[in-house]
């Protein structure tokens, strides 16, 4: 019980930080060392409502992906993000690269996986 109370306090602190943030595009928070995406927020007459979804990556073995599809270490990282429906802008922010670089990684992954769209990446990785 005590641990869940602590988790809730951390979530409330993160939500307050989002409301007070000067950066309106903030859409991720860290709670208890775990990454969460804000998938919904709105204000009501009672206050703010936030929906946090824990970020997870497909449980795929990096070495398996590298050998099966010929991906590099960085391409495996990008493939995981694509599977989670990240945009090139979000990938660039997550990995600290330019949008152009994220786009090039995305193009190479689509070629190596032999898929024609970003939407097909997750299904291909889980085959």
Coordinates of N, CA and C in Angstrom, one line a residue:
X1 N 0.8 -1.2 0.0 CA 0.0 0.0 0.0 C 0.9 1.3 0.0
X2 N 1.9 1.2 0.8 CA 2.8 2.4 0.9 C 3.5 2.7 -0.4
X3 N 3.9 1.6 -1.1 CA 4.5 1.8 -2.4 C 3.6 2.4 -3.5
X4 N 2.3 1.9 -3.5 CA 1.4 2.5 -4.4 C 1.1 4.0 -4.1
X5 N 1.1 4.3 -2.9 CA 0.9 5.7 -2.5 C 2.0 6.6 -3.1
X6 N 3.2 6.0 -2.9 CA 4.4 6.7 -3.5 C 4.3 6.9 -5.0
X7 N 3.9 5.8 -5.7 CA 3.7 5.9 -7.1 C 2.7 7.0 -7.5
X8 N 1.6 7.1 -6.8 CA 0.6 8.1 -7.1 C 1.2 9.5 -6.8
X9 N 2.0 9.7 -5.8 CA 2.6 11.0 -5.5 C 3.5 11.4 -6.7
X10 N 4.3 10.4 -7.1 CA 5.2 10.7 -8.3 C 4.4 11.1 -9.5
X11 N 3.3 10.4 -9.8 CA 2.4 10.7 -10.9 C 1.8 12.1 -10.8
X12 N 1.4 12.5 -9.6 CA 0.8 13.8 -9.4 C 1.9 14.9 -9.6
X13 N 3.1 14.6 -9.1 CA 4.2 15.6 -9.3 C 4.5 15.7 -10.8
X14 N 4.5 14.6 -11.5 CA 4.8 14.7 -13.0 C 3.7 15.5 -13.7
X15 N 2.4 15.2 -13.3 CA 1.3 15.9 -13.9 C 1.4 17.4 -13.6
X16 N 1.7 17.8 -12.4 CA 1.8 19.2 -12.1 C 3.0 19.9 -12.9
X17 N 4.0 19.1 -13.0 CA 5.2 19.6 -13.9 C 4.7 19.9 -15.3
X18 N 3.9 19.0 -15.8 CA 3.3 19.2 -17.2 C 2.5 20.5 -17.3
X19 N 1.7 20.7 -16.3 CA 0.8 21.9 -16.3 C 1.6 23.1 -16.2
X20 N 2.6 23.1 -15.3 CA 3.4 24.3 -15.0 C 4.5 24.5 -16.1
X21 N 4.8 23.5 -16.9 CA 5.9 23.6 -17.8 C 5.6 24.7 -18.9
X22 N 6.7 25.4 -19.1 CA 6.7 26.4 -20.2 C 6.7 25.7 -21.6
X23 N 7.2 24.5 -21.6 CA 7.2 23.7 -22.8 C 5.9 23.0 -23.1
X24 N 5.0 23.5 -23.8 CA 3.7 22.9 -24.0 C 3.8 21.6 -24.8
X25 N 4.9 21.3 -25.5 CA 5.0 20.1 -26.3 C 5.5 18.9 -25.4
X26 N 5.7 19.1 -24.1 CA 6.2 18.0 -23.3 C 5.2 16.9 -23.3
X27 N 5.5 15.8 -23.7 CA 4.6 14.7 -23.8 C 5.1 13.4 -23.2
X28 N 6.2 13.5 -22.5 CA 6.8 12.3 -21.8 C 7.2 12.7 -20.4
X29 N 7.1 11.8 -19.5 CA 7.5 12.1 -18.1 C 8.2 10.8 -17.6
X30 N 9.0 11.0 -16.5 CA 9.6 9.8 -15.9 C 9.0 9.7 -14.5
X31 N 8.5 8.6 -14.1 CA 7.9 8.3 -12.8 C 8.6 7.0 -12.3
X32 N 9.2 7.1 -11.2 CA 9.8 5.9 -10.6 C 10.8 5.3 -11.5
X33 N 11.5 6.1 -12.3 CA 12.5 5.6 -13.2 C 12.0 5.0 -14.5
X34 N 10.7 5.0 -14.7 CA 10.1 4.5 -15.9 C 9.5 5.6 -16.8
X35 N 9.6 5.4 -18.1 CA 9.2 6.5 -19.0 C 7.7 6.3 -19.3
X36 N 6.9 7.4 -19.3 CA 5.5 7.4 -19.6 C 5.3 8.4 -20.7
X37 N 4.4 8.1 -21.6 CA 3.9 9.0 -22.6 C 2.6 9.6 -22.1
X38 N 2.3 10.9 -22.4 CA 1.0 11.5 -22.1 C 0.2 11.3 -23.3
X39 N -0.8 10.4 -23.3 CA -1.6 10.2 -24.5 C -2.9 11.0 -24.4
X40 N -3.2 11.6 -23.3 CA -4.4 12.4 -23.2 C -4.3 13.4 -22.1
X41 N -4.8 14.6 -22.3 CA -4.9 15.6 -21.2 C -6.0 16.5 -21.6
X42 N -6.6 17.0 -20.6 CA -7.6 18.0 -20.8 C -7.9 18.7 -19.4
X43 N -8.5 19.9 -19.5 CA -8.9 20.5 -18.3 C -10.4 20.4 -18.2
X44 N -10.9 20.3 -17.0 CA -12.3 20.3 -16.7 C -12.6 21.3 -15.7
X45 N -13.8 21.4 -15.3 CA -14.2 22.4 -14.3 C -13.6 22.0 -12.9
X46 N -13.2 20.8 -12.8 CA -12.6 20.3 -11.5 C -11.0 20.4 -11.6
X47 N -10.5 20.5 -12.7 CA -9.0 20.6 -12.8 C -8.5 19.8 -14.1
X48 N -7.3 19.3 -14.0 CA -6.7 18.6 -15.1 C -6.9 17.1 -15.0
X49 N -7.0 16.5 -16.2 CA -7.1 15.0 -16.3 C -5.9 14.6 -17.2
X50 N -5.1 13.7 -16.7 CA -4.0 13.2 -17.6 C -4.1 11.7 -17.7
X51 N -3.7 11.2 -18.9 CA -3.6 9.7 -19.1 C -2.2 9.4 -19.4
X52 N -1.5 8.7 -18.5 CA -0.1 8.3 -18.7 C -0.1 6.8 -19.1
X53 N 0.7 6.5 -20.2 CA 0.9 5.1 -20.6 C 2.4 4.8 -20.6
X54 N 2.7 3.7 -19.8 CA 4.1 3.4 -19.7 C 4.6 3.0 -21.1
X55 N 5.8 3.5 -21.3 CA 6.5 3.2 -22.6 C 7.1 1.9 -22.5
X56 N 6.9 1.1 -23.5 CA 7.6 -0.2 -23.5 C 8.1 -0.5 -24.9
X57 N 9.1 -1.3 -25.0 CA 9.6 -1.7 -26.3 C 9.3 -3.2 -26.5
X58 N 9.1 -3.5 -27.7 CA 8.8 -5.0 -28.0 C 10.0 -5.8 -27.4
X59 N 9.6 -6.9 -26.8 CA 10.7 -7.7 -26.2 C 11.3 -8.6 -27.3
X60 N 12.1 -7.9 -28.1 CA 12.8 -8.6 -29.1 C 14.3 -8.6 -28.8
X61 N 15.0 -9.7 -29.1 CA 16.4 -9.8 -28.8 C 17.1 -9.0 -29.9
X62 N 18.0 -8.1 -29.4 CA 18.7 -7.2 -30.3 C 19.6 -8.0 -31.2
X63 N 20.3 -9.0 -30.7 CA 21.1 -9.8 -31.6 C 20.3 -10.6 -32.7
X64 N 19.1 -11.0 -32.3 CA 18.3 -11.7 -33.3 C 17.9 -10.8 -34.4
X65 N 17.5 -9.5 -34.0 CA 17.1 -8.6 -35.1 C 18.3 -8.2 -35.9
X66 N 19.5 -8.1 -35.3 CA 20.7 -7.7 -36.1 C 21.0 -8.8 -37.1
X67 N 20.9 -10.1 -36.7 CA 21.3 -11.2 -37.6 C 20.2 -11.5 -38.6
X68 N 18.9 -11.4 -38.2 CA 17.8 -11.8 -39.0 C 17.6 -10.7 -40.2
X69 N 17.7 -9.5 -39.8 CA 17.5 -8.4 -40.8 C 18.7 -7.6 -41.2
X70 N 19.8 -7.9 -40.6 CA 21.0 -7.1 -40.9 C 21.0 -5.7 -40.4
X71 N 20.3 -5.5 -39.3 CA 20.2 -4.2 -38.7 C 21.5 -3.9 -37.9
X72 N 21.8 -2.6 -37.8 CA 22.9 -2.1 -36.9 C 22.3 -1.9 -35.5
X73 N 23.1 -1.7 -34.6 CA 22.6 -1.4 -33.2 C 21.7 -0.2 -33.2
X74 N 22.1 0.8 -33.9 CA 21.2 2.0 -33.9 C 19.9 1.8 -34.7
X75 N 20.0 1.0 -35.7 CA 18.8 0.7 -36.5 C 17.8 -0.2 -35.6
X76 N 18.3 -1.0 -34.8 CA 17.5 -1.8 -33.8 C 16.8 -0.8 -32.9
X77 N 17.5 0.2 -32.4 CA 16.8 1.2 -31.5 C 15.7 1.9 -32.3
X78 N 16.0 2.3 -33.5 CA 15.0 3.0 -34.3 C 13.8 2.1 -34.6
X79 N 14.1 0.9 -35.0 CA 13.1 -0.1 -35.3 C 12.1 -0.3 -34.1
X80 N 12.6 -0.3 -32.9 CA 11.8 -0.4 -31.7 C 10.9 0.8 -31.6
X81 N 11.5 2.0 -31.8 CA 10.7 3.2 -31.8 C 9.6 3.3 -32.8
X82 N 10.0 2.8 -34.0 CA 9.0 2.7 -35.1 C 7.9 1.8 -34.8
X83 N 8.2 0.7 -34.1 CA 7.2 -0.3 -33.7 C 6.2 0.3 -32.7
X84 N 6.7 1.3 -31.9 CA 5.9 2.0 -30.9 C 5.2 3.2 -31.5
X85 N 5.3 3.3 -32.9 CA 4.6 4.4 -33.6 C 5.1 5.8 -33.4
X86 N 6.4 5.9 -33.1 CA 7.1 7.2 -33.0 C 7.2 7.8 -34.4
X87 N 7.1 9.1 -34.4 CA 7.4 9.9 -35.7 C 8.9 10.1 -35.8
X88 N 9.3 10.5 -37.0 CA 10.7 10.8 -37.2 C 11.2 11.9 -36.2
X89 N 10.3 12.9 -35.9 CA 10.6 14.0 -35.0 C 10.8 13.4 -33.6
X90 N 9.9 12.5 -33.2 CA 10.0 11.9 -31.8 C 11.3 11.0 -31.7
X91 N 11.6 10.3 -32.8 CA 12.8 9.5 -32.9 C 14.0 10.4 -32.7
X92 N 14.1 11.4 -33.4 CA 15.2 12.4 -33.4 C 15.4 12.9 -32.0
X93 N 14.3 13.3 -31.3 CA 14.4 13.8 -30.0 C 14.8 12.7 -29.0
X94 N 14.3 11.5 -29.1 CA 14.6 10.4 -28.2 C 16.1 10.0 -28.3
X95 N 16.6 10.0 -29.6 CA 18.0 9.6 -29.8 C 19.0 10.7 -29.9
X96 N 18.6 11.9 -29.9 CA 19.5 13.1 -29.9 C 20.1 13.2 -31.3
X97 N 19.4 13.0 -32.3 CA 19.9 13.1 -33.7 C 19.0 14.1 -34.4
X98 N 19.4 14.5 -35.7 CA 18.5 15.4 -36.4 C 17.3 14.6 -37.0
X99 N 16.3 15.3 -37.4 CA 15.2 14.7 -38.1 C 15.6 14.0 -39.4
X100 N 16.5 14.7 -40.1 CA 17.1 14.1 -41.3 C 17.7 12.7 -41.1
X101 N 18.5 12.6 -40.0 CA 19.2 11.4 -39.6 C 18.1 10.3 -39.3
X102 N 17.1 10.7 -38.5 CA 16.0 9.8 -38.1 C 15.3 9.3 -39.4
X103 N 15.1 10.2 -40.3 CA 14.5 9.8 -41.6 C 15.3 8.8 -42.4
X104 N 16.6 9.0 -42.4 CA 17.5 8.1 -43.1 C 17.5 6.7 -42.5
X105 N 17.5 6.7 -41.1 CA 17.4 5.4 -40.4 C 16.1 4.7 -40.8
X106 N 15.0 5.5 -40.8 CA 13.7 4.9 -41.1 C 13.7 4.3 -42.5
X107 N 14.2 5.0 -43.4 CA 14.3 4.5 -44.8 C 15.1 3.2 -44.9
X108 N 16.2 3.2 -44.3 CA 17.1 2.0 -44.3 C 16.4 0.8 -43.6
X109 N 15.7 1.0 -42.5 CA 15.0 0.0 -41.9 C 13.9 -0.6 -42.7
X110 N 13.1 0.3 -43.4 CA 12.0 -0.2 -44.3 C 12.6 -1.0 -45.4
X111 N 13.7 -0.6 -45.9 CA 14.4 -1.4 -47.0 C 14.8 -2.8 -46.4
X112 N 15.5 -2.8 -45.3 CA 16.1 -4.0 -44.7 C 14.9 -5.0 -44.3
X113 N 13.8 -4.5 -43.8 CA 12.7 -5.3 -43.4 C 11.8 -5.7 -44.6
X114 N 12.1 -5.1 -45.7 CA 11.3 -5.3 -46.9 C 9.8 -5.0 -46.7
X115 N 9.6 -3.9 -46.1 CA 8.2 -3.4 -45.9 C 8.1 -2.0 -46.6
X116 N 6.8 -1.7 -46.9 CA 6.6 -0.4 -47.7 C 6.2 0.7 -46.8
X117 N 5.8 0.4 -45.6 CA 5.3 1.5 -44.7 C 5.8 1.4 -43.3
X118 N 5.7 2.5 -42.6 CA 6.1 2.4 -41.2 C 5.2 1.6 -40.4
X119 N 3.9 1.5 -40.8 CA 2.9 0.7 -40.0 C 3.2 -0.8 -40.0
X120 N 3.9 -1.2 -41.1 CA 4.2 -2.6 -41.2 C 5.4 -3.1 -40.3
X121 N 6.2 -2.1 -39.8 CA 7.4 -2.5 -39.0 C 7.1 -3.4 -37.9
X122 N 6.1 -3.0 -37.0 CA 5.8 -3.7 -35.8 C 5.5 -5.2 -36.1
X123 N 4.6 -5.4 -37.1 CA 4.2 -6.7 -37.5 C 5.4 -7.5 -38.0
X124 N 6.2 -6.9 -38.8 CA 7.4 -7.6 -39.3 C 8.4 -8.0 -38.2
X125 N 8.6 -7.1 -37.2 CA 9.5 -7.4 -36.1 C 8.9 -8.6 -35.2
X126 N 7.6 -8.7 -35.1 CA 7.0 -9.7 -34.3 C 6.7 -11.0 -35.0
X127 N 7.1 -11.1 -36.3 CA 6.8 -12.4 -37.0 C 7.6 -13.5 -36.4

